[in-house]
Coordinates of C-alpha atoms in Angstrom, one line a residue:
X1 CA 0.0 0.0 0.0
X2 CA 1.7 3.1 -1.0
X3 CA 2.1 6.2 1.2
X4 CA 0.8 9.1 -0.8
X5 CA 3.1 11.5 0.3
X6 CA 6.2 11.9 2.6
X7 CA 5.3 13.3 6.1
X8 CA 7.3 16.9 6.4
X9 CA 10.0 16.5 8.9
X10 CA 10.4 18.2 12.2
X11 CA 12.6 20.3 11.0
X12 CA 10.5 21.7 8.1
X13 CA 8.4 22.8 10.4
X14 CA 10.7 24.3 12.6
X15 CA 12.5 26.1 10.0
X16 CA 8.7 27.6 8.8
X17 CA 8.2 28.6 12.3
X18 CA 11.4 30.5 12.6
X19 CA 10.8 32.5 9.7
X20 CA 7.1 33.5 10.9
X21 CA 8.8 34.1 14.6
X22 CA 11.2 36.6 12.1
X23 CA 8.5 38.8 10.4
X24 CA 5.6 38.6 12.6
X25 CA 6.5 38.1 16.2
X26 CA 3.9 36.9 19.0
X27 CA 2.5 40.3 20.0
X28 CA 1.8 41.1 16.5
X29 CA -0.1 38.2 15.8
X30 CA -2.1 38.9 19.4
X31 CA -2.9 42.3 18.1
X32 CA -4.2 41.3 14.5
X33 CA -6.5 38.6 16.4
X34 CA -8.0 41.0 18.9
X35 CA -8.1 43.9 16.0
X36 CA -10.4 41.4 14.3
X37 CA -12.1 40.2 16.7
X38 CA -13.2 43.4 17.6
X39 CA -14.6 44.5 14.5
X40 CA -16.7 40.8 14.0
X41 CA -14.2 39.0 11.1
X42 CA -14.2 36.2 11.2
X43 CA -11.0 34.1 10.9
X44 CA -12.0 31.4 8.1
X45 CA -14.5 31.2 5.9
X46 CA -15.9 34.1 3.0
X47 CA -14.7 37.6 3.9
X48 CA -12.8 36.0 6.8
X49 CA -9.8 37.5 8.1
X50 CA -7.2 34.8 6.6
X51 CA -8.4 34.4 3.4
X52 CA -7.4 37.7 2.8
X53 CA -3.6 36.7 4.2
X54 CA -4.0 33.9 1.5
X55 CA -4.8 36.7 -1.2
X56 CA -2.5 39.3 -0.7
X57 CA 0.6 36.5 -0.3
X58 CA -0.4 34.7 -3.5
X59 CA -0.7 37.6 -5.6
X60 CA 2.2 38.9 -4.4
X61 CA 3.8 35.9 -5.6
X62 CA 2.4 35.9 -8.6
X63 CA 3.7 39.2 -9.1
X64 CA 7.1 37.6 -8.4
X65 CA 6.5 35.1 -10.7
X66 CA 5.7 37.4 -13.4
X67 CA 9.0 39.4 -13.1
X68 CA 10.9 36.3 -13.5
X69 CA 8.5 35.1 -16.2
X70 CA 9.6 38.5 -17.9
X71 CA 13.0 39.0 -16.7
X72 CA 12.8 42.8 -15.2
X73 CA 11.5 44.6 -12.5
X74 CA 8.0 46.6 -12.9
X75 CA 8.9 50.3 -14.3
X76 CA 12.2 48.9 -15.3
X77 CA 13.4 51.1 -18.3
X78 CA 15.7 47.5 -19.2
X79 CA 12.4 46.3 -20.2
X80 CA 11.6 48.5 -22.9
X81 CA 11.5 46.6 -26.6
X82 CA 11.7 43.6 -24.7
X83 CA 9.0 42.2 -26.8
X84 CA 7.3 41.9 -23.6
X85 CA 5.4 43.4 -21.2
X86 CA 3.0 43.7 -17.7
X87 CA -0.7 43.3 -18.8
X88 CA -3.6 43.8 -15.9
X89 CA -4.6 41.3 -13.8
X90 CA -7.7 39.8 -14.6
X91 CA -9.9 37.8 -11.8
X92 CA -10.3 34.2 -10.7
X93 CA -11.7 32.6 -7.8
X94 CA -10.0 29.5 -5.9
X95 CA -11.5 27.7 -2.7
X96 CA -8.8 27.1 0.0
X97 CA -8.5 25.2 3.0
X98 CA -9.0 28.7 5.1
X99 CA -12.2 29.4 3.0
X100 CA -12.9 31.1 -0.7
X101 CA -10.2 33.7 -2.2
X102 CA -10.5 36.4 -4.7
X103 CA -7.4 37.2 -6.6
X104 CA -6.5 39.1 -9.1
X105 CA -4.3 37.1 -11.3
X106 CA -1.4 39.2 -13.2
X107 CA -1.1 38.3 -17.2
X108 CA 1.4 39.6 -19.7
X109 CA 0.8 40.9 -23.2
X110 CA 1.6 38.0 -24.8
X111 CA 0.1 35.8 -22.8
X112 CA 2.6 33.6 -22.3
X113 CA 3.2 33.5 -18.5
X114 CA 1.9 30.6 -15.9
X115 CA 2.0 31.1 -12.7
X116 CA 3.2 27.9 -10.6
X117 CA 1.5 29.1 -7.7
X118 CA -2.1 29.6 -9.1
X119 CA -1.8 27.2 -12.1
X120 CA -3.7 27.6 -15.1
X121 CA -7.2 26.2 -14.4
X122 CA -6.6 25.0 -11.3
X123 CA -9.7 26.2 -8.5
X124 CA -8.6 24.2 -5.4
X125 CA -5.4 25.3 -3.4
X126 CA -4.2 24.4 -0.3
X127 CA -4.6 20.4 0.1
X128 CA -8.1 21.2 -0.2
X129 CA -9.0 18.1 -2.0
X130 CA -6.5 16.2 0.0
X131 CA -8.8 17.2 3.2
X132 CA -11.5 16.2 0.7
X133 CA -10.2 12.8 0.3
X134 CA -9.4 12.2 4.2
X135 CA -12.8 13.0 5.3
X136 CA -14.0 10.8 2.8
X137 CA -11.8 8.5 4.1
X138 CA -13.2 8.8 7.2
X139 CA -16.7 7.7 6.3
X140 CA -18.6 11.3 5.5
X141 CA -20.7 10.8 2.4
X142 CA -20.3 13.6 -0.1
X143 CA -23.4 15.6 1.1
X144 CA -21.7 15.5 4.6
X145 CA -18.5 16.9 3.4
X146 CA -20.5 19.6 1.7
X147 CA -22.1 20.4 4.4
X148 CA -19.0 20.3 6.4
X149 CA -16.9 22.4 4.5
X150 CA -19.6 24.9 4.2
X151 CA -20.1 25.2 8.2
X152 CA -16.3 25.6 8.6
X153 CA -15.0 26.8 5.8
X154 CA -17.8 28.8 4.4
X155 CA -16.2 26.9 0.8
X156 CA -19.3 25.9 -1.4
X157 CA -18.8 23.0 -3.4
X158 CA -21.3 21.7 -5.9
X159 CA -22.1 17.4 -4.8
X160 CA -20.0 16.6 -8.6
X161 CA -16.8 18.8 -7.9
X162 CA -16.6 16.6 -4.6
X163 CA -17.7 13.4 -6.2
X164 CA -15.0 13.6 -9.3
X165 CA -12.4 14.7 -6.3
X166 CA -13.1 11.8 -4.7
X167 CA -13.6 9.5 -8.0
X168 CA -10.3 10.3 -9.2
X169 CA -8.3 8.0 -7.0
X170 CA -10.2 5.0 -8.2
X171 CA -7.1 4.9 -11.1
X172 CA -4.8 4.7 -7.9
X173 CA -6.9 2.2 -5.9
X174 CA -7.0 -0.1 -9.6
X175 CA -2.5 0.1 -10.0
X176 CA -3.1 -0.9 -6.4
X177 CA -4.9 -4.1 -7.0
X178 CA -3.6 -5.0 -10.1
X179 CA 0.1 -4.1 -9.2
X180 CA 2.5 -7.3 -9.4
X181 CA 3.5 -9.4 -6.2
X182 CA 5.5 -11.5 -5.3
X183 CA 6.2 -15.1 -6.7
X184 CA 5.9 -16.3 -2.9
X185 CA 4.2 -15.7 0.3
X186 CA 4.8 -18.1 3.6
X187 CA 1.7 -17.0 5.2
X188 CA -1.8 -14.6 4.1
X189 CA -4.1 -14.0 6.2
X190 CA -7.8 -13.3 4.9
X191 CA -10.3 -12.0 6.5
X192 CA -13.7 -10.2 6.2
X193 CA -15.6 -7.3 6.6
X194 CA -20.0 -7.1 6.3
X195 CA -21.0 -4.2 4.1
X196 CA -24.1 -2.7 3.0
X197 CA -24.1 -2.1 -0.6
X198 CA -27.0 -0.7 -2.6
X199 CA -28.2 -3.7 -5.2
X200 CA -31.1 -1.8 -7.3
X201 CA -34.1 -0.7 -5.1
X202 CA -32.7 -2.6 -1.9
X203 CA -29.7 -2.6 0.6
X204 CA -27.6 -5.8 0.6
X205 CA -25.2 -7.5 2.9
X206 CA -21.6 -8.3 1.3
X207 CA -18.4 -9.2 2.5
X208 CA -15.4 -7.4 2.1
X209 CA -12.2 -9.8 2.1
X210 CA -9.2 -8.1 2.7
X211 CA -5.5 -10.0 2.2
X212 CA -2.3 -9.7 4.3
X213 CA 0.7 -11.4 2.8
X214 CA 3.8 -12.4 4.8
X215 CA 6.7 -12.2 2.9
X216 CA 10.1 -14.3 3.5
X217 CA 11.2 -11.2 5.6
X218 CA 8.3 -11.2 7.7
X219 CA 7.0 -8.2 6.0
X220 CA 3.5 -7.5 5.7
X221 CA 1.7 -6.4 2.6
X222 CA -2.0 -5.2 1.9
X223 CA -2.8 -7.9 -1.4
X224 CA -6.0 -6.6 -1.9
X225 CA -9.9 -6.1 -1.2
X226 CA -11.9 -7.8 -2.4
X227 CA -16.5 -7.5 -2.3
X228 CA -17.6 -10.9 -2.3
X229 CA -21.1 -11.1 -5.1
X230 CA -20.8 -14.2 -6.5
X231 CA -21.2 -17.3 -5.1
X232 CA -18.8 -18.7 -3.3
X233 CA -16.7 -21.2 -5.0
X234 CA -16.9 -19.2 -8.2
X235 CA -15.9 -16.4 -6.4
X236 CA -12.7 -17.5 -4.9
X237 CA -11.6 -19.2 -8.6
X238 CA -11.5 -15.5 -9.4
X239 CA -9.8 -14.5 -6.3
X240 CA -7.0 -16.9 -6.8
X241 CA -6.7 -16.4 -10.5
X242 CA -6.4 -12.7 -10.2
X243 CA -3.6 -13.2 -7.6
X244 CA -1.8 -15.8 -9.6
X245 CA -2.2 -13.4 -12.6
X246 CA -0.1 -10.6 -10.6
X247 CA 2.9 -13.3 -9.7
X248 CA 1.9 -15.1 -6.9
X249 CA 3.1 -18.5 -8.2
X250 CA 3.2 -20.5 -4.5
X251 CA 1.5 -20.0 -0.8
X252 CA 2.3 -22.3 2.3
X253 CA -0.5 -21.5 4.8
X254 CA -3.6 -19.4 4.3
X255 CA -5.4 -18.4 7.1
X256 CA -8.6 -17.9 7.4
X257 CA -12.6 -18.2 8.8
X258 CA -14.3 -20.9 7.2
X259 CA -14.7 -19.6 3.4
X260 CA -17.6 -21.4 1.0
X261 CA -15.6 -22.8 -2.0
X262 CA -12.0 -21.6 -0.7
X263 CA -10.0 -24.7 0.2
X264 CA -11.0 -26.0 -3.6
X265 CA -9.9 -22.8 -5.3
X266 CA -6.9 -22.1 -3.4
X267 CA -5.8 -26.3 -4.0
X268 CA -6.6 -25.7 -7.5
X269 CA -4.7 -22.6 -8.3
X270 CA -1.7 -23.5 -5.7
X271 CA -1.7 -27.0 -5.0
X272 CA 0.0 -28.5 -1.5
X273 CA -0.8 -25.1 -0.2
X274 CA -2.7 -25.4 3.4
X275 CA -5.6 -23.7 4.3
X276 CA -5.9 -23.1 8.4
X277 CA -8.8 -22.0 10.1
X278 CA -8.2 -19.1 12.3
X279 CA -8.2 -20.4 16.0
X280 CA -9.3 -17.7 17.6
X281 CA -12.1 -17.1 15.4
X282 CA -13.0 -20.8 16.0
X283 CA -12.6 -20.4 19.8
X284 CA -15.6 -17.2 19.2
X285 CA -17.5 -19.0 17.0
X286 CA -17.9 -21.8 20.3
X287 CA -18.1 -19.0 22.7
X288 CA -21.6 -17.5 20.8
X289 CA -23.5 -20.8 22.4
X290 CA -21.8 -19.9 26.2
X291 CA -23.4 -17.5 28.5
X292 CA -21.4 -14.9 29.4
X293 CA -20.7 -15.8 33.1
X294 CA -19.3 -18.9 31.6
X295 CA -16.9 -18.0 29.2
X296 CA -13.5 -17.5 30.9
X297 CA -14.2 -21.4 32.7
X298 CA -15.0 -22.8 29.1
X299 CA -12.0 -20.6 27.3
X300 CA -9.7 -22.3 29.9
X301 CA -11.4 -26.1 29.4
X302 CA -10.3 -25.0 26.1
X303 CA -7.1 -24.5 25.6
X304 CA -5.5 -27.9 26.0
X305 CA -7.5 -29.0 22.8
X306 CA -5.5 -25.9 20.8
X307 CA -2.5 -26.1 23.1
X308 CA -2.0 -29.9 22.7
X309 CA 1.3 -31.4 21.2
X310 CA -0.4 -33.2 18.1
X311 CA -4.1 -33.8 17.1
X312 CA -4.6 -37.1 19.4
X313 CA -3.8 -34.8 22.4
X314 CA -6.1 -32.3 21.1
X315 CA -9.0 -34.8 20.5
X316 CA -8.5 -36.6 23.9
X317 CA -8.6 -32.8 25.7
X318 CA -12.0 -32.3 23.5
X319 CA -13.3 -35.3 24.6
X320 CA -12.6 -34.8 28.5
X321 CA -14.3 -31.3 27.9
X322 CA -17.7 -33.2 26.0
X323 CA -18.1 -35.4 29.3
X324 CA -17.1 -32.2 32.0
X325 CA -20.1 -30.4 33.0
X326 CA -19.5 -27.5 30.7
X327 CA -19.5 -29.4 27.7
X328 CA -22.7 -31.3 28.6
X329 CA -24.4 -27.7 29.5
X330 CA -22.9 -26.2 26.0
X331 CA -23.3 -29.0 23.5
X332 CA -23.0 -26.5 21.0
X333 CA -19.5 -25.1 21.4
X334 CA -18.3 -28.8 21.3
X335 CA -19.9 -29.1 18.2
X336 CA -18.2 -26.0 16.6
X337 CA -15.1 -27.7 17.5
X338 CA -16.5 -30.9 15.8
X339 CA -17.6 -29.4 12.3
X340 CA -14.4 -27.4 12.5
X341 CA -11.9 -30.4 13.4
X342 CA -10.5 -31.6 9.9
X343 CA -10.0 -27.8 9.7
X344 CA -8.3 -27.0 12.4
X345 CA -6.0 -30.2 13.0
X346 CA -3.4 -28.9 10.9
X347 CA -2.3 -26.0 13.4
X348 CA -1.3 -28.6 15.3
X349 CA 1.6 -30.4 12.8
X350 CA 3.3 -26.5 13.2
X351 CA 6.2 -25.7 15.7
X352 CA 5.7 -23.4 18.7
X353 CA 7.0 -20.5 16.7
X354 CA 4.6 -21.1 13.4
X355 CA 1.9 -21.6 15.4
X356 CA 2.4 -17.8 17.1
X357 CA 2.6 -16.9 13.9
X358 CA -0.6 -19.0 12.3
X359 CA -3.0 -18.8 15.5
X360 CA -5.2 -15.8 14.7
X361 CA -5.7 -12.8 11.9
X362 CA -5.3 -10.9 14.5
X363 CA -2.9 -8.6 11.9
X364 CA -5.8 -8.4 9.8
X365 CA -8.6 -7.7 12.8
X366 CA -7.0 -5.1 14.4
X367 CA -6.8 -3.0 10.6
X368 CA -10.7 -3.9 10.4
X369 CA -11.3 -3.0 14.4
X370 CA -10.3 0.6 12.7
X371 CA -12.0 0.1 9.5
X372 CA -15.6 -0.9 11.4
X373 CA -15.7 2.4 12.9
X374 CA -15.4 3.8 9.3
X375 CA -18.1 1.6 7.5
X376 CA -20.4 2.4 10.4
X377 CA -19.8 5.9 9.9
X378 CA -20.5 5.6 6.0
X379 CA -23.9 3.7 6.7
X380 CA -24.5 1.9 3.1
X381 CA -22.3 2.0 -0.4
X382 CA -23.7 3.2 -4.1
X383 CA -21.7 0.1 -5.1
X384 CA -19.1 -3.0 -4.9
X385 CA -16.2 -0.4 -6.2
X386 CA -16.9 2.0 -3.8
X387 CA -16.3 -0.3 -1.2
X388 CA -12.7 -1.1 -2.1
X389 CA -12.4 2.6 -3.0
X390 CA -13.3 3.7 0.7
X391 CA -11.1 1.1 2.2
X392 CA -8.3 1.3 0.5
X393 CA -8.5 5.0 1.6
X394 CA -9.0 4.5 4.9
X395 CA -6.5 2.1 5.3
X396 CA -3.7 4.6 3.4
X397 CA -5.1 7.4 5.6
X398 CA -4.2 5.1 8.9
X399 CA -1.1 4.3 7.6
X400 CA -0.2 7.9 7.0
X401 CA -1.3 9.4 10.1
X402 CA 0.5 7.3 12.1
X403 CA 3.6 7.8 9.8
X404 CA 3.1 11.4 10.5
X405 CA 3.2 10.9 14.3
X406 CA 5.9 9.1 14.3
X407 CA 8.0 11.8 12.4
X408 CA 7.1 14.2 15.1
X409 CA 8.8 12.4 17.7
X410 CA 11.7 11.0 15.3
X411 CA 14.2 13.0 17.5
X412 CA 12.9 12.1 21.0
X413 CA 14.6 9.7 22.9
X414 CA 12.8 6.1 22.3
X415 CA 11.6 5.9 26.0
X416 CA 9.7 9.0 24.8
X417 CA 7.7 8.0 21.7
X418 CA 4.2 7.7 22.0
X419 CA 3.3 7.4 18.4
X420 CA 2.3 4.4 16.7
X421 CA 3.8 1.6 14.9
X422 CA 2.8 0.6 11.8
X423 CA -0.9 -1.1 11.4
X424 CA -0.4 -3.6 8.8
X425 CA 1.7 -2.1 5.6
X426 CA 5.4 -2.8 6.2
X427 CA 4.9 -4.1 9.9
X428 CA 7.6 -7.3 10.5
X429 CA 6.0 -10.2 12.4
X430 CA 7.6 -10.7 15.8
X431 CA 9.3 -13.8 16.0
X432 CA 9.3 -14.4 12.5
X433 CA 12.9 -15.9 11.8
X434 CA 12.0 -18.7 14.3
X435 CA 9.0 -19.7 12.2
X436 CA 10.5 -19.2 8.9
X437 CA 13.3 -22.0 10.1
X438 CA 10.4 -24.3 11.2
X439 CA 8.7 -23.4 8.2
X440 CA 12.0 -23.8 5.8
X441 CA 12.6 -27.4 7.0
X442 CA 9.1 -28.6 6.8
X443 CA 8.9 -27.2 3.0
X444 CA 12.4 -27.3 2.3
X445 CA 11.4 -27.7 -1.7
X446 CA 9.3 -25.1 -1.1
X447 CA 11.4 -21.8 -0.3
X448 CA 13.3 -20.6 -3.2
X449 CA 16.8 -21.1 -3.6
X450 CA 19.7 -18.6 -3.0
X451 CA 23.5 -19.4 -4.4

């Protein structure tokens, strides 16, 4: 998942800050807010106090620009029969993240100067459709943004301008999906997301898969998203086949919920390939038929079945929990374990460090923990694209942030660091050397081959 742009650095902002400190000093800056205050401007928004800042900086750059552009001075005798020459300014209107500006935009006779500061057709300035994009991001539909950006900006924003904004990443998100990968992933974790996705004149539920690859470093990559539509066997022969289609020419372990259809395609397209059921979501799934009061006693009766050495252990320590009191009150959660068993066994052929590795999506859950608050926020989708769009947004947008953070505190002391780590994108699995050893003599003519 690519970063879309490089967080500025501590000292960027520091330098910025010494040059305001330089021309406008504290008590100046205390003056110009009172003095406005006073008279009932308004800092942002129409007529607002820093939109006019915005005004009289750009076209004073401009002006800049256009002295450059013509290579002397205004009322510079050198620029007579130059060819040449100053021409009026003529008016143009650009929304900004402090509110709507009106400048007036300096031209020359020949008009053949462009300004890089106010481009040539360009209406938006200041990150503008960036902020556009996050809140987007962030779940608002388009009418809330409008709405938004109205109330705090005083911008006005017609419903298309935002929706193209906000339509023109879908060529980023599709080089995303369909960007190459590599030949072979260890581990990928799937899991899944409910959505509500309009489907003519009535709201449907869909799942949104979402991928995490493991590479032979440990790193972890975003593969893709996926809105499941089709049924599900058919729908997984895609899956697979699109993946393959981008490089990925061998997985080990795949793990996952129990998918419809998935085990087949994945054999199919990758064959020898294992796919795992996700312990702890097995462990939940037996915990929805457990009251509450009851659930730390049964998780404990639990764990010598996933804990055991092999899978005799592991169906002797079922069994002694079928006959113990719990398992007679909750016949159901046995049961789970039951229908899940030829599943779930092969956890239990893994080492202690593959199995750390293997025993929940947990580096996929806590990116959709984040990602739930989003898609509650956004309430229903116009369609399956827009899905992918808003996720792969959101998860860019988390990504980013906390790449920001972190650059902030890049030169405290690391006792001092507060800011997060890395969600998914990039983050190395902890004690992944260990399992790729285990892993590398269990498939020995599996890994590829270094000289």
């Amino acid at each position: 998942l690519t970063v879309a742009k490089t967080p500025r650095s501590n000292e960027s902002f520091s330098q910025a800050g010494e040059l305001r400190r330089e021309l406008i000093d504290d008590r100046l800056l205390d003056e110009l807010l009172a003095s406005a205050s006073e008279r009932g401007i308004a800092l942002t928004g129409e007529g607002g106090f820093l939109p006019e800042l915005v005004k009289a900086v750009l076209e004073r750059g401009m002006q800049v620009e256009l002295t450059e552009h013509l290579g002397y001075e205004k009322h510079d005798p050198a620029g007579r029969g130059s060819g040449n020459s100053r021409n009026g300014t003529v008016p143009k209107r650009i929304d900004t993240e402090v509110g709507p500006v009106g400048l007036d935009r300096p031209r020359d006779r020949n008009g053949s100067f462009t300004s890089r500061l106010v481009p040539t057709g360009e209406r938006r300035l200041g990150g503008l459709d960036d902020m556009i994009i996050s809140l987007y991001a962030g779940g608002m539909t388009i009418r809330e943004i409008q709405h938004h950006l109205a109330a705090t900006l005083g911008t006005e924003l017609s419903h298309e301008t935002i929706s193209n904004i906000t339509e023109a990443v879908m060529d980023e998100v599709t080089q995303w999906q369909d960007r190459p990968l590599e030949a072979f992933y260890p581990v990928i974790f799937l899991d899944a997301l409910v959505v509500k996705v309009r489907d003519q004149n009535r709201v449907v539920n869909r799942h949104a898969h979402i991928a995490v690859g493991v590479d032979t470093e440990g790193v972890k990559h975003v593969l893709g998203i996926w809105v499941q539509a089709a049924e599900g066997a058919k729908f997984w022969a895609s899956v697979c086949a699109q993946l393959a289609n981008r490089g990925l020419r061998d997985v080990l372990i795949v793990c996952c919920d129990g998918l419809t259809g998935f085990p087949e395609a994945i054999e199919a397209t990758w064959p020898g390939s294992l796919v795992q059921t996700c312990v702890v979501h097995l462990i939940r799934a037996s915990m929805r038929y457990v009251a509450y009061a009851d659930r730390k006693a049964v998780a404990a009766a639990l764990r010598p079945v996933y804990a055991a050495v092999d899978a005799d252990a592991a169906l002797a320590a079922l069994v002694a929990f079928a006959d113990s009191a719990l398992g007679k009150k909750y016949p159901a959660a046995v049961a789970t374990w039951e229908n899940a068993w030829d599943r779930f066994i092969p956890f239990l052929d893994f080492g202690p460090a593959t199995r750390k590795v293997i025993y929940t999506t947990n580096s996929i859950e806590s990116l959709n923990y984040q990602l739930r608050k989003i898609i509650k926020n956004r309430g229903q989708f116009p369609n399956d694209a827009a899905v992918v769009k808003l996720l792969w947004l959101a998860i860019r947008n988390i990504e980013d942030k906390r790449a920001r953070e972190r650059a902030k505190q890049a030169g405290k002391p690391r006792a001092q660091r507060t800011a997060p780590g890395k969600l998914v994108e990039g983050f190395t699995v902890q004690g992944w050397t260990r399992a790729l050893n285990e892993l590398a003599i269990r498939y020995p003519e599996r890994f590829p081959q270094t000289n």
